[in-house]
Amino acid sequence: MPLRILGMSNGADERGRRFQPLRRERLYESLATHISDFIEAQGLTPGDRLPPERELAAELGVSRATLSRALAALETKGRIEVRHGVGALVRDTSLAATTAVALGLEVRERDEVLLAREAILAGLARAAASNGQASLKLALLADDGTPRTFVDTWRCVRRLASSPVLADLDDTLVAASVTPEDTPAMRRHLDELATAILADDPARAALSVTGMLTDTR
Amino acid sequence: MPLRILGMSNGADERGRRFQPLRRERLYESLATHISDFIEAQGLTPGDRLPPERELAAELGVSRATLSRALAALETKGRIEVRHGVGALVRDTSLAATTAVALGLEVRERDEVLLAREAILAGLARAAASNGQASLKLALLADDGTPRTFVDTWRCVRRLASSPVLADLDDTLVAASVTPEDTPAMRRHLDELATAILADDPARAALSVTGMLTDTR
DNA sequence: GGTTGTCAGGTGGCTAGTCCACTGGCATGA
DNA sequence: TCATGCCAGTGGACTAGCCACCTGACAACC
């Protein structure tokens, strides 16, 4: 291993270097970050259009080719969608949407996705039953006596569970499936779930999720 | 929440269109796929180098700029790593490695990741108990009477569950955590799991996972 | 009035050619 | 022998230009 630096007083690392190799970021990478920040800063929402390439390139002081690479990277990341003859459109940038695409979930069997989501929901239910504060759990009960819907219930449960990782995974799978219908069977499941969580019973909460998504079809 | 359901039974969709807009693939996207396939076909392993850009561009019949966009996309996907003055190097392409980075799991709390993984494993356990064929389940039993290790057991369970989605999610979380130690408590969990699966008891199998990862710490 | 066809202008897609910056190996010479 | 310096090969980035595509306005037609 040839040494490249001469005077080696004190700060050298195990390979005899005093300096880090100065990881150089390529222009298109910085650009991608910059544009992503721009989208954020401007509060652009899905569907909004970025300025035309020529204009954007001039404004950023780079060539169209470089900008194009940056846009390709952003498109690969799912941050934008570039349409020929139209422009670069901001996309839904939630972890859910992007990861679902990355995982190629859209080609998988529907039922399998539902099964996976059930597992995630069971985990959320368990966490909600064991972690949540009693006062927050009351949100599971509807105000006027009518039962909570599927979406409402799980929004509550997710808040109670306070587990970003599980929530993210759930988002991922949501993007690859559809919201279940509000059938009587579903309502029974949701009631059982709410009861179990209010009773601080994690095992029962998790169990109540079984078949919630897969039975109703 | 945009739904992206594929099969549209017979007629027009919600916007009155009978045909999808015919998603046109750009050259750089096809190129990226093509190169990725090339890596696969050639059996290139992490560290191997792709041909030089000029050479590759000529061989593929595209300009360097376009090839460059494709390489940028592949780099964004984590398939390759491009180094100035060196070339394009093949990277570790496992779903686990790439998705974990994409999810930014490394910054999350360890315990939370473990909790999430438990939920996934519970789902796998449940699927294994209800789906697997009896003959395959025998693999859960060690040949010489010694207990299966954590890794062995779950490899079996994953095969039994035959749920690529859950397996992928598990891989994702594995990459963000560590393999648990082989403690007595762990062995009890694994025994209970194997017993439940052999008894075709999904609920018990799922339950047996509770605390498998989180109790031992 | 409503429908249809046309077309211009704006947009991204892609190419070719050129020069710059970086890396690594090798010939050189102390 | 070995440190030095050079240089061929590599990717990075730019410029200039043409092509393909999409949209919307508007004319032409029922």
Short mmCIF file of C-alpha atoms (C1' of nucleotides) in Angstrom, two decimals:
data_model
loop_
_atom_site.label_atom_id
_atom_site.label_comp_id
_atom_site.label_asym_id
_atom_site.label_seq_id
_atom_site.Cartn_x
_atom_site.Cartn_y
_atom_site.Cartn_z
CA MET A 1 0.00 0.00 0.00
CA PRO A 2 1.79 3.12 -1.20
CA LEU A 3 1.67 6.12 1.08
CA ARG A 4 0.68 9.28 -0.65
CA ILE A 5 1.20 11.80 2.07
CA LEU A 6 4.55 12.61 3.55
CA GLY A 7 4.66 14.27 6.93
CA MET A 8 2.78 11.95 9.28
CA SER A 9 2.71 13.71 12.61
CA ASN A 10 -0.38 12.69 14.53
CA GLY A 11 -3.74 12.58 12.79
CA ALA A 12 -3.18 9.75 10.31
CA ASP A 13 -5.77 7.00 10.06
CA GLU A 14 -5.13 3.27 9.77
CA ARG A 15 -4.22 3.63 6.13
CA GLY A 16 -1.77 6.42 6.78
CA ARG A 17 -4.01 9.17 5.50
CA ARG A 18 -4.51 12.42 7.31
CA PHE A 19 -7.37 13.52 5.08
CA GLN A 20 -10.56 11.89 4.02
CA PRO A 21 -10.67 11.32 0.25
CA LEU A 22 -13.05 14.30 -0.02
CA ARG A 23 -16.03 12.51 -1.46
CA ARG A 24 -16.93 14.63 -4.45
CA GLU A 25 -20.58 14.87 -5.27
CA ARG A 26 -21.39 15.11 -8.89
CA LEU A 27 -23.26 18.07 -10.21
CA TYR A 28 -26.34 16.09 -11.09
CA GLU A 29 -26.61 14.77 -7.56
CA SER A 30 -26.39 18.20 -5.99
CA LEU A 31 -28.84 19.41 -8.57
CA ALA A 32 -31.30 16.67 -7.73
CA THR A 33 -31.16 17.57 -4.07
CA HIS A 34 -31.44 21.22 -4.89
CA ILE A 35 -34.49 20.74 -7.06
CA SER A 36 -36.06 18.49 -4.48
CA ASP A 37 -35.56 21.21 -1.89
CA PHE A 38 -36.98 23.72 -4.32
CA ILE A 39 -40.13 21.65 -4.66
CA GLU A 40 -40.39 21.56 -0.91
CA ALA A 41 -39.70 25.26 -0.46
CA GLN A 42 -42.17 26.30 -3.11
CA GLY A 43 -44.79 24.07 -1.59
CA LEU A 44 -45.39 22.38 -4.91
CA THR A 45 -47.95 19.62 -4.73
CA PRO A 46 -48.45 16.51 -6.87
CA GLY A 47 -49.40 17.58 -10.38
CA ASP A 48 -47.59 20.91 -10.29
CA ARG A 49 -45.10 21.53 -13.05
CA LEU A 50 -41.45 22.43 -12.79
CA PRO A 51 -40.11 25.19 -15.05
CA PRO A 52 -39.07 24.07 -18.56
CA GLU A 53 -35.68 22.41 -18.86
CA ARG A 54 -34.11 25.20 -20.85
CA GLU A 55 -35.30 27.80 -18.41
CA LEU A 56 -34.37 25.78 -15.36
CA ALA A 57 -30.94 24.96 -16.75
CA ALA A 58 -30.24 28.61 -17.45
CA GLU A 59 -31.45 29.63 -14.03
CA LEU A 60 -29.34 27.02 -12.28
CA GLY A 61 -26.34 27.73 -14.46
CA VAL A 62 -25.95 24.21 -15.82
CA SER A 63 -26.36 22.60 -19.20
CA ARG A 64 -29.54 20.87 -20.22
CA ALA A 65 -27.70 17.56 -20.35
CA THR A 66 -26.69 17.80 -16.71
CA LEU A 67 -30.11 18.97 -15.65
CA SER A 68 -31.53 16.08 -17.61
CA ARG A 69 -29.43 13.63 -15.61
CA ALA A 70 -30.64 15.20 -12.40
CA LEU A 71 -34.24 14.90 -13.56
CA ALA A 72 -33.64 11.28 -14.51
CA ALA A 73 -32.36 10.64 -11.01
CA LEU A 74 -35.35 12.39 -9.47
CA GLU A 75 -37.68 10.41 -11.68
CA THR A 76 -35.98 7.17 -10.69
CA LYS A 77 -36.51 8.17 -7.08
CA GLY A 78 -40.16 8.79 -7.82
CA ARG A 79 -39.95 12.45 -6.87
CA ILE A 80 -41.13 13.70 -10.25
CA GLU A 81 -42.57 12.40 -13.47
CA VAL A 82 -41.21 13.73 -16.74
CA ARG A 83 -43.56 13.74 -19.71
CA HIS A 84 -42.40 14.33 -23.23
CA GLY A 85 -43.95 17.49 -24.62
CA VAL A 86 -45.40 18.44 -21.27
CA GLY A 87 -42.80 18.93 -18.61
CA ALA A 88 -41.63 17.65 -15.28
CA LEU A 89 -44.51 17.01 -12.89
CA VAL A 90 -44.20 16.73 -9.15
CA ARG A 91 -45.33 13.37 -7.90
CA ASP A 92 -46.75 12.04 -4.70
CA THR A 93 -43.57 11.79 -2.72
CA SER A 94 -44.81 9.86 0.28
CA LEU A 95 -42.72 6.95 1.32
CA ALA A 96 -45.69 4.82 0.54
CA ALA A 97 -45.92 5.62 -3.11
CA THR A 98 -42.22 5.55 -3.82
CA THR A 99 -41.40 2.39 -1.96
CA ALA A 100 -44.32 0.55 -3.43
CA VAL A 101 -42.93 1.22 -6.86
CA ALA A 102 -39.43 0.27 -5.76
CA LEU A 103 -40.67 -3.03 -4.41
CA GLY A 104 -42.58 -3.74 -7.60
CA LEU A 105 -45.66 -4.41 -5.54
CA GLU A 106 -48.04 -3.65 -8.36
CA VAL A 107 -47.32 -6.93 -10.08
CA ARG A 108 -47.81 -9.06 -7.04
CA GLU A 109 -50.90 -10.95 -6.13
CA ARG A 110 -53.52 -8.84 -4.45
CA ASP A 111 -54.30 -11.38 -1.78
CA GLU A 112 -50.70 -11.71 -0.85
CA VAL A 113 -50.41 -7.98 -0.33
CA LEU A 114 -53.50 -8.03 1.84
CA LEU A 115 -52.06 -10.82 3.94
CA ALA A 116 -48.87 -8.87 4.42
CA ARG A 117 -50.81 -5.79 5.35
CA GLU A 118 -52.78 -7.74 7.90
CA ALA A 119 -49.52 -8.68 9.56
CA ILE A 120 -48.50 -5.04 9.72
CA LEU A 121 -51.88 -3.98 11.04
CA ALA A 122 -51.70 -6.68 13.69
CA GLY A 123 -48.37 -5.26 14.77
CA LEU A 124 -49.86 -1.78 14.94
CA ALA A 125 -52.81 -3.10 16.92
CA ARG A 126 -50.51 -4.79 19.39
CA ALA A 127 -48.38 -1.68 19.79
CA ALA A 128 -51.46 0.47 20.22
CA ALA A 129 -52.85 -1.78 22.93
CA SER A 130 -49.63 -1.82 24.90
CA ASN A 131 -48.25 1.66 24.32
CA GLY A 132 -51.10 4.06 23.98
CA GLN A 133 -52.31 6.34 26.71
CA ALA A 134 -55.77 5.72 28.05
CA SER A 135 -56.98 9.21 27.26
CA LEU A 136 -55.96 8.88 23.63
CA LYS A 137 -57.68 5.54 23.32
CA LEU A 138 -61.02 7.18 23.80
CA ALA A 139 -60.70 8.49 20.27
CA LEU A 140 -61.49 4.97 19.14
CA LEU A 141 -65.06 5.54 20.26
CA ALA A 142 -67.22 7.48 17.89
CA ASP A 143 -68.74 10.68 19.14
CA ASP A 144 -72.33 9.95 18.29
CA GLY A 145 -72.48 6.24 18.87
CA THR A 146 -72.04 5.27 15.22
CA PRO A 147 -69.18 2.87 14.57
CA ARG A 148 -65.88 4.17 13.30
CA THR A 149 -64.99 3.40 9.72
CA PHE A 150 -61.98 1.35 8.69
CA VAL A 151 -59.95 4.40 7.83
CA ASP A 152 -60.86 6.29 10.99
CA THR A 153 -60.12 3.36 13.23
CA TRP A 154 -56.69 2.71 11.81
CA ARG A 155 -55.80 6.35 11.87
CA CYS A 156 -56.44 6.21 15.60
CA VAL A 157 -54.54 2.98 16.01
CA ARG A 158 -51.54 4.30 14.16
CA ARG A 159 -51.45 7.34 16.37
CA LEU A 160 -51.69 5.17 19.44
CA ALA A 161 -48.99 2.79 18.25
CA SER A 162 -46.58 5.63 17.52
CA SER A 163 -44.43 3.36 15.40
CA PRO A 164 -43.20 5.20 12.31
CA VAL A 165 -41.58 2.08 10.91
CA LEU A 166 -44.77 0.05 10.97
CA ALA A 167 -46.76 3.01 9.72
CA ASP A 168 -44.37 3.41 6.82
CA LEU A 169 -44.64 -0.24 5.93
CA ASP A 170 -48.40 0.03 6.09
CA ASP A 171 -48.33 3.02 3.77
CA THR A 172 -46.24 0.99 1.39
CA LEU A 173 -48.83 -1.73 1.21
CA VAL A 174 -51.76 0.65 1.12
CA ALA A 175 -50.38 2.05 -2.09
CA ALA A 176 -50.46 -1.42 -3.57
CA SER A 177 -54.00 -2.32 -2.60
CA VAL A 178 -57.34 -0.69 -2.04
CA THR A 179 -59.34 0.43 0.93
CA PRO A 180 -61.64 -2.40 2.06
CA GLU A 181 -65.36 -1.96 1.92
CA ASP A 182 -67.37 -1.22 5.00
CA THR A 183 -69.18 -4.52 5.45
CA PRO A 184 -70.87 -5.88 8.57
CA ALA A 185 -68.01 -8.34 8.96
CA MET A 186 -65.59 -5.47 8.84
CA ARG A 187 -67.50 -3.63 11.51
CA ARG A 188 -67.37 -6.68 13.76
CA HIS A 189 -63.60 -6.82 13.30
CA LEU A 190 -63.23 -3.14 14.08
CA ASP A 191 -65.41 -3.40 17.18
CA GLU A 192 -63.39 -6.30 18.47
CA LEU A 193 -60.18 -4.40 17.76
CA ALA A 194 -61.35 -1.29 19.60
CA THR A 195 -62.54 -3.33 22.56
CA ALA A 196 -59.23 -5.17 22.81
CA ILE A 197 -57.20 -1.99 22.68
CA LEU A 198 -59.39 -0.29 25.28
CA ALA A 199 -58.92 -3.37 27.46
CA ASP A 200 -55.13 -3.05 27.14
CA ASP A 201 -54.95 -6.54 25.64
CA PRO A 202 -52.21 -6.61 22.96
CA ALA A 203 -52.59 -10.28 22.10
CA ARG A 204 -56.32 -9.98 21.56
CA ALA A 205 -55.86 -6.78 19.58
CA ALA A 206 -53.45 -8.48 17.24
CA LEU A 207 -55.70 -11.49 16.91
CA SER A 208 -58.69 -9.35 16.04
CA VAL A 209 -57.00 -8.26 12.85
CA THR A 210 -56.92 -11.81 11.50
CA GLY A 211 -59.05 -11.99 8.41
CA MET A 212 -60.03 -8.35 8.56
CA LEU A 213 -58.80 -7.79 5.02
CA THR A 214 -58.92 -11.29 3.62
CA ASP A 215 -62.25 -12.60 4.90
CA THR A 216 -64.39 -9.97 3.29
CA ARG A 217 -63.65 -11.02 -0.25
CA MET B 1 -55.04 8.85 -2.51
CA PRO B 2 -54.67 7.78 -6.11
CA LEU B 3 -55.67 4.22 -6.76
CA ARG B 4 -53.78 2.45 -9.43
CA ILE B 5 -55.80 -0.65 -10.03
CA LEU B 6 -54.82 -2.55 -13.09
CA GLY B 7 -57.70 -4.66 -14.31
CA MET B 8 -60.53 -2.41 -15.45
CA SER B 9 -63.29 -4.90 -16.07
CA ASN B 10 -64.65 -3.82 -19.43
CA GLY B 11 -65.31 -0.21 -20.21
CA ALA B 12 -64.08 3.24 -19.45
CA ASP B 13 -62.27 4.22 -16.29
CA GLU B 14 -63.32 6.95 -13.87
CA ARG B 15 -62.19 9.62 -16.33
CA GLY B 16 -64.05 8.18 -19.26
CA ARG B 17 -61.05 6.71 -21.01
CA ARG B 18 -61.09 3.25 -22.45
CA PHE B 19 -57.36 3.09 -23.07
CA GLN B 20 -54.44 3.69 -20.82
CA PRO B 21 -52.27 6.58 -22.08
CA LEU B 22 -49.76 4.03 -23.43
CA ARG B 23 -46.88 4.72 -21.15
CA ARG B 24 -43.96 5.32 -23.45
CA GLU B 25 -40.63 4.16 -22.16
CA ARG B 26 -37.74 6.45 -22.79
CA LEU B 27 -34.50 5.22 -24.22
CA TYR B 28 -32.60 5.69 -21.01
CA GLU B 29 -35.10 3.55 -19.13
CA SER B 30 -34.86 0.69 -21.59
CA LEU B 31 -31.11 1.10 -21.51
CA ALA B 32 -31.04 0.88 -17.73
CA THR B 33 -33.04 -2.34 -17.82
CA HIS B 34 -30.89 -3.66 -20.59
CA ILE B 35 -27.67 -2.97 -18.75
CA SER B 36 -29.10 -4.43 -15.58
CA ASP B 37 -29.96 -7.58 -17.48
CA PHE B 38 -26.49 -7.56 -18.97
CA ILE B 39 -24.98 -7.51 -15.50
CA GLU B 40 -27.18 -10.44 -14.58
CA ALA B 41 -26.44 -12.39 -17.74
CA GLN B 42 -22.71 -11.87 -17.51
CA GLY B 43 -22.77 -12.95 -13.91
CA LEU B 44 -21.00 -9.77 -12.84
CA THR B 45 -20.50 -9.52 -9.10
CA PRO B 46 -20.04 -6.50 -6.84
CA GLY B 47 -16.81 -4.76 -7.74
CA ASP B 48 -16.77 -5.80 -11.38
CA ARG B 49 -16.48 -3.04 -13.93
CA LEU B 50 -18.78 -2.23 -16.81
CA PRO B 51 -17.23 -1.39 -20.19
CA PRO B 52 -16.20 2.27 -20.66
CA GLU B 53 -18.97 4.71 -21.51
CA ARG B 54 -17.73 5.45 -25.01
CA GLU B 55 -17.40 1.79 -25.82
CA LEU B 56 -20.73 0.88 -24.25
CA ALA B 57 -22.51 3.75 -26.00
CA ALA B 58 -21.13 2.70 -29.38
CA GLU B 59 -22.01 -0.92 -28.77
CA LEU B 60 -25.56 -0.05 -27.73
CA GLY B 61 -25.96 2.45 -30.54
CA VAL B 62 -26.77 5.43 -28.34
CA SER B 63 -25.06 8.67 -27.49
CA ARG B 64 -22.93 9.02 -24.42
CA ALA B 65 -25.40 11.52 -22.99
CA THR B 66 -28.22 9.02 -23.10
CA LEU B 67 -26.08 6.24 -21.71
CA SER B 68 -25.07 8.64 -19.00
CA ARG B 69 -28.69 9.18 -18.04
CA ALA B 70 -29.20 5.45 -17.87
CA LEU B 71 -26.16 5.07 -15.66
CA ALA B 72 -27.42 7.89 -13.44
CA ALA B 73 -30.71 6.03 -13.07
CA LEU B 74 -28.92 2.78 -12.27
CA GLU B 75 -26.77 4.56 -9.74
CA THR B 76 -29.82 6.11 -8.14
CA LYS B 77 -31.31 2.65 -7.89
CA GLY B 78 -28.13 1.46 -6.23
CA ARG B 79 -27.38 -1.03 -8.97
CA ILE B 80 -23.98 0.43 -9.84
CA GLU B 81 -21.52 2.99 -8.57
CA VAL B 82 -19.87 5.32 -11.06
CA ARG B 83 -16.42 6.64 -10.21
CA HIS B 84 -14.78 9.47 -12.03
CA GLY B 85 -11.66 8.31 -13.80
CA VAL B 86 -12.35 4.68 -12.99
CA GLY B 87 -15.61 3.44 -14.43
CA ALA B 88 -18.99 2.03 -13.49
CA LEU B 89 -18.77 -0.61 -10.78
CA VAL B 90 -21.43 -3.20 -10.03
CA ARG B 91 -22.85 -2.92 -6.53
CA ASP B 92 -24.58 -5.22 -4.09
CA THR B 93 -28.07 -5.26 -5.48
CA SER B 94 -30.06 -7.18 -2.91
CA LEU B 95 -33.45 -5.79 -2.13
CA ALA B 96 -32.48 -5.65 1.50
CA ALA B 97 -29.48 -3.43 0.96
CA THR B 98 -31.13 -1.04 -1.42
CA THR B 99 -34.51 -0.68 0.22
CA ALA B 100 -33.07 -0.22 3.66
CA VAL B 101 -31.13 2.75 2.39
CA ALA B 102 -34.18 4.09 0.61
CA LEU B 103 -36.24 3.87 3.77
CA GLY B 104 -33.55 5.55 5.81
CA LEU B 105 -33.96 2.83 8.39
CA GLU B 106 -30.49 3.30 9.79
CA VAL B 107 -31.51 6.40 11.66
CA ARG B 108 -34.52 4.89 13.31
CA GLU B 109 -34.69 3.49 16.77
CA ARG B 110 -33.44 -0.03 17.04
CA ASP B 111 -36.26 -1.20 19.27
CA GLU B 112 -38.85 0.15 16.95
CA VAL B 113 -37.35 -1.72 14.04
CA LEU B 114 -37.36 -4.91 16.08
CA LEU B 115 -41.00 -4.40 16.96
CA ALA B 116 -41.86 -3.94 13.32
CA ARG B 117 -39.90 -7.01 12.38
CA GLU B 118 -41.75 -9.01 14.99
CA ALA B 119 -45.00 -8.06 13.31
CA ILE B 120 -43.66 -9.26 9.97
CA LEU B 121 -42.37 -12.49 11.46
CA ALA B 122 -45.73 -13.08 13.12
CA GLY B 123 -47.34 -12.72 9.72
CA LEU B 124 -44.90 -15.19 8.24
CA ALA B 125 -45.53 -17.61 11.10
CA ARG B 126 -49.25 -17.39 10.57
CA ALA B 127 -48.94 -17.94 6.84
CA ALA B 128 -46.58 -20.85 7.38
CA ALA B 129 -48.98 -22.54 9.78
CA SER B 130 -51.94 -22.21 7.46
CA ASN B 131 -50.36 -22.60 4.04
CA GLY B 132 -47.47 -24.97 4.31
CA GLN B 133 -47.60 -28.59 3.32
CA ALA B 134 -47.14 -31.12 6.08
CA SER B 135 -44.17 -32.76 4.46
CA LEU B 136 -42.33 -29.47 4.22
CA LYS B 137 -43.05 -28.67 7.84
CA LEU B 138 -40.86 -31.53 8.94
CA ALA B 139 -37.88 -29.41 7.99
CA LEU B 140 -38.58 -27.42 11.13
CA LEU B 141 -37.33 -30.36 13.15
CA ALA B 142 -33.60 -30.71 13.41
CA ASP B 143 -32.05 -33.88 12.08
CA ASP B 144 -30.08 -34.80 15.16
CA GLY B 145 -32.41 -33.61 17.87
CA THR B 146 -30.55 -30.35 18.47
CA PRO B 147 -32.73 -27.26 18.26
CA ARG B 148 -32.79 -25.22 15.13
CA THR B 149 -31.14 -21.82 15.29
CA PHE B 150 -32.99 -18.58 14.77
CA VAL B 151 -31.76 -18.23 11.21
CA ASP B 152 -32.52 -21.82 10.26
CA THR B 153 -35.97 -21.72 11.72
CA TRP B 154 -36.99 -18.59 9.92
CA ARG B 155 -35.56 -19.78 6.68
CA CYS B 156 -37.90 -22.74 6.98
CA VAL B 157 -40.84 -20.58 7.97
CA ARG B 158 -40.31 -18.24 5.08
CA ARG B 159 -40.28 -21.13 2.67
CA LEU B 160 -43.46 -22.50 4.21
CA ALA B 161 -45.19 -19.15 4.14
CA SER B 162 -44.37 -18.61 0.48
CA SER B 163 -45.14 -14.92 0.76
CA PRO B 164 -42.63 -12.88 -1.21
CA VAL B 165 -44.10 -9.63 0.01
CA LEU B 166 -43.65 -10.45 3.67
CA ALA B 167 -40.23 -11.93 2.95
CA ASP B 168 -39.17 -8.75 1.21
CA LEU B 169 -40.35 -6.63 4.07
CA ASP B 170 -38.47 -8.87 6.46
CA ASP B 171 -35.32 -8.52 4.39
CA THR B 172 -35.72 -4.79 4.56
CA LEU B 173 -35.82 -4.80 8.32
CA VAL B 174 -33.09 -7.38 8.68
CA ALA B 175 -30.76 -4.99 6.92
CA ALA B 176 -31.56 -2.40 9.56
CA SER B 177 -31.01 -4.55 12.59
CA VAL B 178 -28.90 -7.43 13.76
CA THR B 179 -29.40 -11.15 14.13
CA PRO B 180 -30.57 -11.92 17.66
CA GLU B 181 -28.42 -13.98 19.93
CA ASP B 182 -29.16 -17.61 20.61
CA THR B 183 -30.36 -17.41 24.20
CA PRO B 184 -32.44 -19.95 26.15
CA ALA B 185 -35.40 -17.60 25.90
CA MET B 186 -34.97 -17.50 22.16
CA ARG B 187 -34.91 -21.29 21.98
CA ARG B 188 -38.17 -21.47 23.92
CA HIS B 189 -39.74 -19.06 21.47
CA LEU B 190 -38.50 -21.09 18.51
CA ASP B 191 -39.71 -24.36 20.00
CA GLU B 192 -43.13 -22.91 20.60
CA LEU B 193 -43.20 -21.56 17.08
CA ALA B 194 -42.26 -24.88 15.51
CA THR B 195 -44.81 -26.73 17.62
CA ALA B 196 -47.57 -24.33 16.65
CA ILE B 197 -46.80 -24.58 12.96
CA LEU B 198 -46.63 -28.37 13.09
CA ALA B 199 -50.01 -28.32 14.84
CA ASP B 200 -51.48 -26.19 12.02
CA ASP B 201 -52.35 -23.47 14.49
CA PRO B 202 -51.88 -20.05 12.84
CA ALA B 203 -53.05 -18.00 15.79
CA ARG B 204 -50.69 -19.75 18.18
CA ALA B 205 -47.84 -19.50 15.70
CA ALA B 206 -48.31 -15.76 15.40
CA LEU B 207 -48.58 -15.39 19.14
CA SER B 208 -45.37 -17.31 19.72
CA VAL B 209 -43.41 -14.59 17.98
CA THR B 210 -44.41 -12.00 20.55
CA GLY B 211 -41.32 -10.81 22.36
CA MET B 212 -39.01 -13.06 20.40
CA LEU B 213 -36.88 -10.11 19.38
CA THR B 214 -37.71 -7.60 22.05
CA ASP B 215 -37.67 -9.70 25.23
CA THR B 216 -34.07 -10.74 24.96
CA ARG B 217 -32.69 -7.29 25.48
"C1'" DG C 1 -73.82 25.61 -31.70
"C1'" DG C 2 -71.16 21.81 -31.62
"C1'" DT C 3 -67.83 18.83 -33.64
"C1'" DT C 4 -63.74 17.91 -36.09
"C1'" DG C 5 -59.30 18.74 -38.25
"C1'" DT C 6 -55.17 21.49 -38.48
"C1'" DC C 7 -51.22 23.69 -36.95
"C1'" DA C 8 -47.96 26.46 -34.41
"C1'" DG C 9 -45.45 26.91 -30.31
"C1'" DG C 10 -43.53 25.00 -26.39
"C1'" DT C 11 -41.68 20.96 -24.26
"C1'" DG C 12 -38.62 17.02 -23.52
"C1'" DG C 13 -35.61 13.23 -26.19
"C1'" DC C 14 -31.55 12.36 -28.21
"C1'" DT C 15 -27.28 13.10 -30.84
"C1'" DA C 16 -22.55 14.75 -31.94
"C1'" DG C 17 -18.48 16.94 -30.83
"C1'" DT C 18 -15.49 19.03 -27.57
"C1'" DC C 19 -12.90 20.02 -23.60
"C1'" DC C 20 -12.02 19.31 -18.58
"C1'" DA C 21 -10.96 16.57 -14.26
"C1'" DC C 22 -9.76 12.48 -12.17
"C1'" DT C 23 -7.40 7.87 -11.56
"C1'" DG C 24 -3.99 4.47 -11.86
"C1'" DG C 25 -0.18 2.39 -13.83
"C1'" DC C 26 4.31 2.76 -15.70
"C1'" DA C 27 8.58 4.68 -17.41
"C1'" DT C 28 12.00 7.48 -15.57
"C1'" DG C 29 15.81 8.84 -12.91
"C1'" DA C 30 17.95 9.88 -8.51
"C1'" DT D 1 15.21 0.36 -4.96
"C1'" DC D 2 11.69 3.42 -4.87
"C1'" DA D 3 9.74 7.90 -5.12
"C1'" DT D 4 8.48 10.95 -8.86
"C1'" DG D 5 6.09 12.64 -12.68
"C1'" DC D 6 3.88 11.73 -16.79
"C1'" DC D 7 0.08 10.14 -19.57
"C1'" DA D 8 -3.42 7.21 -21.43
"C1'" DG D 9 -7.93 6.08 -20.31
"C1'" DT D 10 -11.90 7.13 -17.83
"C1'" DG D 11 -16.12 9.76 -16.50
"C1'" DG D 12 -17.99 14.91 -16.01
"C1'" DA D 13 -19.88 18.60 -18.16
"C1'" DC D 14 -20.98 21.84 -21.89
"C1'" DT D 15 -22.67 23.57 -26.45
"C1'" DA D 16 -25.43 23.39 -30.46
"C1'" DG D 17 -28.76 21.38 -32.92
"C1'" DC D 18 -32.48 18.60 -34.67
"C1'" DC D 19 -36.39 15.58 -33.76
"C1'" DA D 20 -40.68 13.78 -31.48
"C1'" DC D 21 -44.35 14.82 -28.74
"C1'" DC D 22 -48.27 17.32 -26.48
"C1'" DT D 23 -51.36 21.02 -25.89
"C1'" DG D 24 -54.44 24.52 -26.97
"C1'" DA D 25 -56.25 27.74 -30.13
"C1'" DC D 26 -58.61 28.34 -34.16
"C1'" DA D 27 -60.45 27.49 -38.61
"C1'" DA D 28 -63.47 24.54 -41.17
"C1'" DC D 29 -67.27 21.86 -41.39
"C1'" DC D 30 -71.72 19.70 -40.17
#
